[in-house]
GROMACS .gro file of C-alpha atoms in nm:
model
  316
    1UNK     CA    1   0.000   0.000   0.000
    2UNK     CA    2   0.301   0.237   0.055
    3UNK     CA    3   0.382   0.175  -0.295
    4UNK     CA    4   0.036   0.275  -0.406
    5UNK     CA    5   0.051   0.570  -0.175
    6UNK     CA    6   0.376   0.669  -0.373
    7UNK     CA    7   0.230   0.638  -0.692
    8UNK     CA    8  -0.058   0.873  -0.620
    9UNK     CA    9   0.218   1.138  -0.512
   10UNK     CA   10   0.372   1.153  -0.823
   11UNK     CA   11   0.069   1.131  -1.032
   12UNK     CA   12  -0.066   1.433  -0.823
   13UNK     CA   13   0.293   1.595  -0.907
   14UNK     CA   14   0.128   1.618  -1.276
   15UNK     CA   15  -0.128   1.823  -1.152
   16UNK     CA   16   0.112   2.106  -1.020
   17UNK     CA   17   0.402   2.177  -1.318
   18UNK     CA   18   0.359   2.309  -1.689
   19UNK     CA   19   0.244   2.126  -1.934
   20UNK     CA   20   0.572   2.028  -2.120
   21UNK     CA   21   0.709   1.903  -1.769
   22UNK     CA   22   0.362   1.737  -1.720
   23UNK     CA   23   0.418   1.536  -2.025
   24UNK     CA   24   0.745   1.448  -1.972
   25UNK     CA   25   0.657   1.305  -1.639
   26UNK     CA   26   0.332   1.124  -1.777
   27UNK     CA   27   0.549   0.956  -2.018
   28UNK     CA   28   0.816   0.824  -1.745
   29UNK     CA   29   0.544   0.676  -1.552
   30UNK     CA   30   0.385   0.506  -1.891
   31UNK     CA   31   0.746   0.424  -1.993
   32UNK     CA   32   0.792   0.266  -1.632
   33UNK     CA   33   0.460   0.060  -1.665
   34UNK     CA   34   0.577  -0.098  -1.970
   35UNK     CA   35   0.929  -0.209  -1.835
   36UNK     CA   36   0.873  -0.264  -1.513
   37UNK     CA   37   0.456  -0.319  -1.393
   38UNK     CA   38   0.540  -0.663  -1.340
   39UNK     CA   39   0.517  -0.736  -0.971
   40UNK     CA   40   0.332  -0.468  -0.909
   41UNK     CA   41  -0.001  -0.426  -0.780
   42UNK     CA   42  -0.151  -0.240  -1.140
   43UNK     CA   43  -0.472  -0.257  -1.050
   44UNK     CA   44  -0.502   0.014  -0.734
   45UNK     CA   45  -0.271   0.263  -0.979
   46UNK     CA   46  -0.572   0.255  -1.238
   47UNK     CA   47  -0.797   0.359  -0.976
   48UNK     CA   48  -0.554   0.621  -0.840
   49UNK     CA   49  -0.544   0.772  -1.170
   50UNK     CA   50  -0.908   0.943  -1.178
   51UNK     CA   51  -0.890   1.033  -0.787
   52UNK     CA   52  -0.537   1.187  -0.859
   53UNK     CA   53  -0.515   1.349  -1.206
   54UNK     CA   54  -0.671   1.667  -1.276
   55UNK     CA   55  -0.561   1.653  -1.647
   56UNK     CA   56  -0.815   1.412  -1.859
   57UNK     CA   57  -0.539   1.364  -2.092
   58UNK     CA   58  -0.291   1.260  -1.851
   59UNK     CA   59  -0.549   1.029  -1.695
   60UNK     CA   60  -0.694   0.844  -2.020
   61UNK     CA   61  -0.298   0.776  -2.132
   62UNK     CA   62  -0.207   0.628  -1.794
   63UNK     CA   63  -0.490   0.460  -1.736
   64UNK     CA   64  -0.466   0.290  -2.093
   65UNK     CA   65  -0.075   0.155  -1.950
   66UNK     CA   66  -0.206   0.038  -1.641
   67UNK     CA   67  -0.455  -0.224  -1.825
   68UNK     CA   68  -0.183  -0.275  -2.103
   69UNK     CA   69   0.061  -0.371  -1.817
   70UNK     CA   70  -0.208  -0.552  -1.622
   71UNK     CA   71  -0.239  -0.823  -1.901
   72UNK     CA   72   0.142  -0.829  -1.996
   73UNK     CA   73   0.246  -0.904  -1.634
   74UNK     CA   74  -0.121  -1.091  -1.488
   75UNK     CA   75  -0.020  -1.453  -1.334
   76UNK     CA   76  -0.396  -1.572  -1.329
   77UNK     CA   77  -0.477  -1.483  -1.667
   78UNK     CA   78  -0.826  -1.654  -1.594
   79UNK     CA   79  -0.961  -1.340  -1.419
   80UNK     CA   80  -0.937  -1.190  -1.731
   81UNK     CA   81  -1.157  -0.775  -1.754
   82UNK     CA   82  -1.322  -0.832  -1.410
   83UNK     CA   83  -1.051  -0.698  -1.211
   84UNK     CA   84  -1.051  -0.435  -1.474
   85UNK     CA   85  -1.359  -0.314  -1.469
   86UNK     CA   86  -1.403  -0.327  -1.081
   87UNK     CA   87  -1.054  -0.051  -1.063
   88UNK     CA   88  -1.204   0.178  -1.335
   89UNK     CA   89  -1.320   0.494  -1.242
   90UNK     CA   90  -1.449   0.710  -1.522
   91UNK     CA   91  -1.497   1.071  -1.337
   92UNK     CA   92  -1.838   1.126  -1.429
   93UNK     CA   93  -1.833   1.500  -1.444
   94UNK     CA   94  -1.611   1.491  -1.760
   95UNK     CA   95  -1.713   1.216  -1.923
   96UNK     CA   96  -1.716   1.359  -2.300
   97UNK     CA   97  -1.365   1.498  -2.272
   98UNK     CA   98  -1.254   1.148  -2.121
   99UNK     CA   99  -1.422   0.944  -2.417
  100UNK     CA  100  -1.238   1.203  -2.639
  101UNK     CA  101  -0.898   1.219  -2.518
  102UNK     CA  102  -0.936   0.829  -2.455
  103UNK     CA  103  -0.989   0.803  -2.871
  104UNK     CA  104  -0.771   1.079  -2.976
  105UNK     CA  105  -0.531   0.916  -2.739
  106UNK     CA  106  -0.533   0.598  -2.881
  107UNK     CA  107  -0.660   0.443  -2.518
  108UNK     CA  108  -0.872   0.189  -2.676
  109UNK     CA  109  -0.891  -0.113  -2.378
  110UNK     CA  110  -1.004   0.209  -2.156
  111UNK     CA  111  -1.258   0.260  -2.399
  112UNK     CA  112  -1.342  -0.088  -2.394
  113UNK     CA  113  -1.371  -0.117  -2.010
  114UNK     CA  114  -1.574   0.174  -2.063
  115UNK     CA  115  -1.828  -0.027  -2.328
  116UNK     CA  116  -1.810  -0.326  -2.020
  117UNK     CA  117  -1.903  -0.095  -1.762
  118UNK     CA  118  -2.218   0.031  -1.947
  119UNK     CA  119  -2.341  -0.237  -2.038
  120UNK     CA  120  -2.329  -0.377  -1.695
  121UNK     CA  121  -2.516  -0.115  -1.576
  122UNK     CA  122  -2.779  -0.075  -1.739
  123UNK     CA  123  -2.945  -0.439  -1.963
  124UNK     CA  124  -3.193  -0.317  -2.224
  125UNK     CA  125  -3.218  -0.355  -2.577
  126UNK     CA  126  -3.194   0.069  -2.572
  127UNK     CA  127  -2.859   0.036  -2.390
  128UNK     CA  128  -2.727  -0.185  -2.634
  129UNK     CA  129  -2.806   0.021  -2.894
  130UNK     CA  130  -2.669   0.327  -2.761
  131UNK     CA  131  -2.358   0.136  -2.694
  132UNK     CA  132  -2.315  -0.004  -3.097
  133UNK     CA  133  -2.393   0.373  -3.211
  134UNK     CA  134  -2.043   0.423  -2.967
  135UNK     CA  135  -1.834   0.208  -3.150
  136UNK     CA  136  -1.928   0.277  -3.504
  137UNK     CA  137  -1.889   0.671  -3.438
  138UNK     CA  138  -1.555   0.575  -3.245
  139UNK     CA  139  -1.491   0.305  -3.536
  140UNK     CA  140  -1.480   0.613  -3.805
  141UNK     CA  141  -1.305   0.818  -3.597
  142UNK     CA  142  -1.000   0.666  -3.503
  143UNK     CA  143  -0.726   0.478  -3.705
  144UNK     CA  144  -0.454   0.313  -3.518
  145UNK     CA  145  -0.121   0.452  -3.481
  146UNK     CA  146   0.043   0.124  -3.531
  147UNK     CA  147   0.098  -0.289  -3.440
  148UNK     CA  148   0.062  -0.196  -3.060
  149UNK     CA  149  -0.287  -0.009  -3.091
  150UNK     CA  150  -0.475  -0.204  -3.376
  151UNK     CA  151  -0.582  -0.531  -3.190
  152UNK     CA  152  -0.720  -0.361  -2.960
  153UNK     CA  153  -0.998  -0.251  -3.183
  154UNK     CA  154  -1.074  -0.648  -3.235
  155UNK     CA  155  -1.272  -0.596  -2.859
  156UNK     CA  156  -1.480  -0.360  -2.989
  157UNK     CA  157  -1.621  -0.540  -3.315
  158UNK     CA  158  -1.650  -0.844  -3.163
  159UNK     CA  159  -1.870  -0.673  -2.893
  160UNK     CA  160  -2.067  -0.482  -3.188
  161UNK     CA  161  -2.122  -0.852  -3.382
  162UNK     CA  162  -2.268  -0.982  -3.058
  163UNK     CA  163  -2.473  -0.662  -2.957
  164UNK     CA  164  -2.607  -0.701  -3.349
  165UNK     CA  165  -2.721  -1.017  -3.341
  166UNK     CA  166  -2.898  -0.983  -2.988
  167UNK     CA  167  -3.074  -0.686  -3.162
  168UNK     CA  168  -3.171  -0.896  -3.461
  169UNK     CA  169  -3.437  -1.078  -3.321
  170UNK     CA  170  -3.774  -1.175  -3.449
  171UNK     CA  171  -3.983  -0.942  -3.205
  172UNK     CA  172  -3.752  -0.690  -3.332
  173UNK     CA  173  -3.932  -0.376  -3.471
  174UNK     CA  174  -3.828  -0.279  -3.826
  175UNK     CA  175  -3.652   0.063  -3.748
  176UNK     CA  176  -3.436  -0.148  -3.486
  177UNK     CA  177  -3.346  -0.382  -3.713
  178UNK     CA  178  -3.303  -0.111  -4.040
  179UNK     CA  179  -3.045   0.082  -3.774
  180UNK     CA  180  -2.861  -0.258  -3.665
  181UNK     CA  181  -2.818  -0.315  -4.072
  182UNK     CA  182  -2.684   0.020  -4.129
  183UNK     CA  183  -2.440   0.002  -3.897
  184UNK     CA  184  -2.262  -0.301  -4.005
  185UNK     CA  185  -2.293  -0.189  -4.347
  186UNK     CA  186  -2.085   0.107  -4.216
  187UNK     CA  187  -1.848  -0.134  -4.020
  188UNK     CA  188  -1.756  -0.325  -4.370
  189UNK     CA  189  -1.713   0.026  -4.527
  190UNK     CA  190  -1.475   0.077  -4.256
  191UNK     CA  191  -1.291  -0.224  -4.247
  192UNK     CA  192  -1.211  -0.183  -4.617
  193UNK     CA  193  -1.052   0.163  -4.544
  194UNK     CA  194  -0.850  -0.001  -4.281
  195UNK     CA  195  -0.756  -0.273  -4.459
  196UNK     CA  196  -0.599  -0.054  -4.767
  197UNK     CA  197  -0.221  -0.030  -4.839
  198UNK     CA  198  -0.229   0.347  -4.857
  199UNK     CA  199  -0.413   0.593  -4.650
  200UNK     CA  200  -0.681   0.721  -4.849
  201UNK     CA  201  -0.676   1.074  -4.660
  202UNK     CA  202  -0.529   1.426  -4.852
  203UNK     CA  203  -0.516   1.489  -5.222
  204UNK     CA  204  -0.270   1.241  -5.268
  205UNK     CA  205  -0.466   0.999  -5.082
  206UNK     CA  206  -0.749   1.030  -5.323
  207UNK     CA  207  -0.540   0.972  -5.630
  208UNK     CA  208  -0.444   0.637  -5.476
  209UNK     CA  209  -0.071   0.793  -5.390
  210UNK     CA  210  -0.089   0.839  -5.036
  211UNK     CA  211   0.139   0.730  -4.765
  212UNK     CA  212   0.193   0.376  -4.661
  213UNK     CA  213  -0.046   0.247  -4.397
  214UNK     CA  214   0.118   0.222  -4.097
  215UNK     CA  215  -0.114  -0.086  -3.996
  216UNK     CA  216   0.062  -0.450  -3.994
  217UNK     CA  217  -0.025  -0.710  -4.286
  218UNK     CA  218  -0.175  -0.906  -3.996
  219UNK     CA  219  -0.450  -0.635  -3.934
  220UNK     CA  220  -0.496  -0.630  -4.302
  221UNK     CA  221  -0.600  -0.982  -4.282
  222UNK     CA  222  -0.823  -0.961  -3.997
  223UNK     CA  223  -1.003  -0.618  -4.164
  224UNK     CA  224  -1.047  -0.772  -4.489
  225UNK     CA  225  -1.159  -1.101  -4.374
  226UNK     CA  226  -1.440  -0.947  -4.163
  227UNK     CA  227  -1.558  -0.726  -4.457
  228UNK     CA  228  -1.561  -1.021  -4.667
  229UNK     CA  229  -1.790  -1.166  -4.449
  230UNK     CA  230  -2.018  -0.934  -4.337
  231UNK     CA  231  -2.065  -0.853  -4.742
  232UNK     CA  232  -2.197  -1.235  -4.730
  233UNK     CA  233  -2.407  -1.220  -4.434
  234UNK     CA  234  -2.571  -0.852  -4.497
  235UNK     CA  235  -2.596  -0.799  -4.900
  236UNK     CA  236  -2.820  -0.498  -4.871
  237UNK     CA  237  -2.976  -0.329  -4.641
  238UNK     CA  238  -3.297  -0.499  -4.694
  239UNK     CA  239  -3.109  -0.864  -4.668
  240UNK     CA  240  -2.944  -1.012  -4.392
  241UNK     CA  241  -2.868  -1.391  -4.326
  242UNK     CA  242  -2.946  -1.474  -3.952
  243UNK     CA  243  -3.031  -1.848  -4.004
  244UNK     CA  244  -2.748  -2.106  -4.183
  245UNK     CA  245  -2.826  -2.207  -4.576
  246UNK     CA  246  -2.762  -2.500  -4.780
  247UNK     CA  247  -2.586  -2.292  -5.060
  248UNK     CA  248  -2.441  -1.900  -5.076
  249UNK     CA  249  -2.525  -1.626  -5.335
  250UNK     CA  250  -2.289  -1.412  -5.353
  251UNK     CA  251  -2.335  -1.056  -5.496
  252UNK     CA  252  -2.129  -0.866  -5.708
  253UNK     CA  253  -1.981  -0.715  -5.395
  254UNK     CA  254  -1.949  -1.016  -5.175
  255UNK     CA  255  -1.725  -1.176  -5.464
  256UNK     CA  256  -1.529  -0.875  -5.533
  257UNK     CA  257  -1.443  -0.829  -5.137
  258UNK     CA  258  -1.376  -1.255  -5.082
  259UNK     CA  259  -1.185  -1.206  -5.400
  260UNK     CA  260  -0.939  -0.951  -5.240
  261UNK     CA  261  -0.920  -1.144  -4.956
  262UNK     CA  262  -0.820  -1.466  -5.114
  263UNK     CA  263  -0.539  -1.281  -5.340
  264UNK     CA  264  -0.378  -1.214  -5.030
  265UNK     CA  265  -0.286  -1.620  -4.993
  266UNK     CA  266  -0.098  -1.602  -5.304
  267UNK     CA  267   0.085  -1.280  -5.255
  268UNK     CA  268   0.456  -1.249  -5.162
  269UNK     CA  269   0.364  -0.965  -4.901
  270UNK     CA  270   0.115  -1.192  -4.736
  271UNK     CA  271   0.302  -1.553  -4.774
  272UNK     CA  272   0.356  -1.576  -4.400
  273UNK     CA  273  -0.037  -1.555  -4.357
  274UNK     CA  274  -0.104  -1.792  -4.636
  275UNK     CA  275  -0.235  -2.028  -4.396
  276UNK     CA  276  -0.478  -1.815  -4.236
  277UNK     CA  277  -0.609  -1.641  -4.467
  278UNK     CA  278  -0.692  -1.997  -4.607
  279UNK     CA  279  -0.891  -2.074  -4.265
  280UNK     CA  280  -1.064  -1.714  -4.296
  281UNK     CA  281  -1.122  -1.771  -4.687
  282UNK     CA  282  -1.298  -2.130  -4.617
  283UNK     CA  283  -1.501  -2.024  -4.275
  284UNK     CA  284  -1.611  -1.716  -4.496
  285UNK     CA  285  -1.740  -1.934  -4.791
  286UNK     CA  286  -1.885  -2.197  -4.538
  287UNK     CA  287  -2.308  -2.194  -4.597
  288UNK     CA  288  -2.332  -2.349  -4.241
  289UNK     CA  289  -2.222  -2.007  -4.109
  290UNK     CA  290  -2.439  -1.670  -4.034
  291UNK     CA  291  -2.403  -1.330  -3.946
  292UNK     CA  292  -2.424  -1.511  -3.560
  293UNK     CA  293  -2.100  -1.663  -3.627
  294UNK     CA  294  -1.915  -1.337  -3.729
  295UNK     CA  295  -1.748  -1.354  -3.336
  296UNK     CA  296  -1.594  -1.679  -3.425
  297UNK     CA  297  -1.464  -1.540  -3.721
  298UNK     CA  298  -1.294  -1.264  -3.547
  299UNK     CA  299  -1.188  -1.534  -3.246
  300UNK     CA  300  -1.001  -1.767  -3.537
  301UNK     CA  301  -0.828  -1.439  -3.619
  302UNK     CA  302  -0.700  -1.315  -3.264
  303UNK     CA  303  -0.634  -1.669  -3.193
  304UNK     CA  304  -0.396  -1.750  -3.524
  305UNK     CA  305  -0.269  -1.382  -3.542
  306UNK     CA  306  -0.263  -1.265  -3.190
  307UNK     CA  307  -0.223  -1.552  -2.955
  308UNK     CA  308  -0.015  -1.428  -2.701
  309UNK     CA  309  -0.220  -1.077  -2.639
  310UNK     CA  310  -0.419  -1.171  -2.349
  311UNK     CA  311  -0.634  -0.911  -2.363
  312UNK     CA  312  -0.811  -1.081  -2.634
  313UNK     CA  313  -0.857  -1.389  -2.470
  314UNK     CA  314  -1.213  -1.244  -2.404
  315UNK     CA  315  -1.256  -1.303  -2.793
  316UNK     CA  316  -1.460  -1.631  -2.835
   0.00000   0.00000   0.00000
């Protein structure tokens, strides 16, 4: 506890000098998370960051490193979010500007926690929908800065494919469902952006000559393969396959996204991934499957891609 104690004085230090001191600071405490939260009791610093930190900025980047270095350095990895979401303290008061820093930040497991902790709170149908409008508006806003911040995105579709489904019931009415539709027909618009070898953003962007994407070929697998899918499972937005089929009919689209997707296996950029983009290719094309079985898509993903981040060990 006299660690803890010490931890709290220094993040209240941040709350006292300028700001280019301030961030110097905040980033020797993330810095010192990474190397050395191992040992450590993580879990009372993430709650010591919203009674401590006056800056929302400092607060959403710290608290982000205190869940990274939670799953790095856990022992028990079977108590997986709970502990989590029992230390997370979103300070009510300025809860817009901590859901914006936390995106333009890049803290997305904070903003997952966050999704956790709602949903907890509150089970209704309107909750859940509130909760998938979330993560398609933070969906288009954000693009990850690199390998360390794009898995983390996986948690959020994977919530938004179950939160779909559960909305796409039978006693469902029809502006529920037409809103559930739209929204992963936005998600596969999005997934294709991600998924492209040059951002698409600026002048140069739109005459296909913009910078490199800084994403990993790994991510591109994972984007593309979901966009192939959901192009199967929702054609239009009057369509959508929520029961298993004998056969597939694939539109124009649908073929023209699976088609991307399965040029990857033969490509010299993508031979490492050969394999999986095989097991994506052939669970994509399988009739047995349905829009229900889109989380199982994205769990063979994190689990041939991304085994050792435990954070997505959630993913199933």
């Amino acid at each position: 506890m006299a660690f803890c104690g010490l931890f709290s004085d220094t993040l209240a230090l941040l709350n006292g000098v300028g700001v280019s001191t301030g961030e110097a600071l905040a980033a020797r405490v993330i810095t010192w998370l990474d190397r050395k939260g191992r040992g450590f009791p993580i879990l009372p610093l993430l709650t010591a960051c919203s009674r401590c930190l006056a800056s929302v900025r400092h607060m959403t980047r710290i608290m982000e490193a205190c869940i990274t270095a939670y799953f790095d350095h856990v022992e028990q990895e079977s108590l997986g979010w709970g502990p989590v979401l029992a230390s997370l303290q979103v300070p009510e008061l300025t809860v817009e500007d901590f859901l914006s820093e936390s995106q333009s930040g890049g803290s997305f497991l904070t903003l997952y926690a966050f999704i956790l902790q709602r949903l907890n709170t509150e089970h209704t149908a309107a909750n859940e929908r509130r909760i998938l409008a979330l993560i398609n508006t933070w969906t288009n806003q954000v693009f990850p800065s690199g390998p360390g911040d794009e898995a983390k995105l996986f948690l959020w579709w994977h919530k938004a494919l179950n939160l779909s489904a559960e909305q796409l019931q039978p006693q469902s009415g029809q502006t529920e469902v037409s809103g559930v539709v739209m929204g992963l027909q936005k998600l596969e618009t999005r997934l294709l952006q991600l998924g492209e070898e040059r951002l698409n953003s600026g002048l140069l962007g739109a005459i296909g000559l913009g910078k490199r994407s800084p994403v990993s070929n790994s991510f591109r697998v994972v984007v593309r393969s979901l966009a192939a899918f959901l192009s199967i499972q929702v054609p239009s937005e009057k369509e959508i396959r929520l029961q298993p089929t004998s056969d597939l009919q694939l539109s124009a689209k649908a073929q023209q996204t699976l088609g991307m997707l399965e040029a990857m296996a033969s490509s010299k950029q993508y031979a490492e991934f050969e394999e999986s983009v095989t097991k994506a290719a052939q669970f994509i094309r399988y009739p047995g499957h349905c829009l229900r079985d889109g989380p199982r898509l994205l769990a063979l993903l994190a689990n041939l891609l991304y085994p050792d981040l435990r954070y997505l060990h959630i993913i199933h």
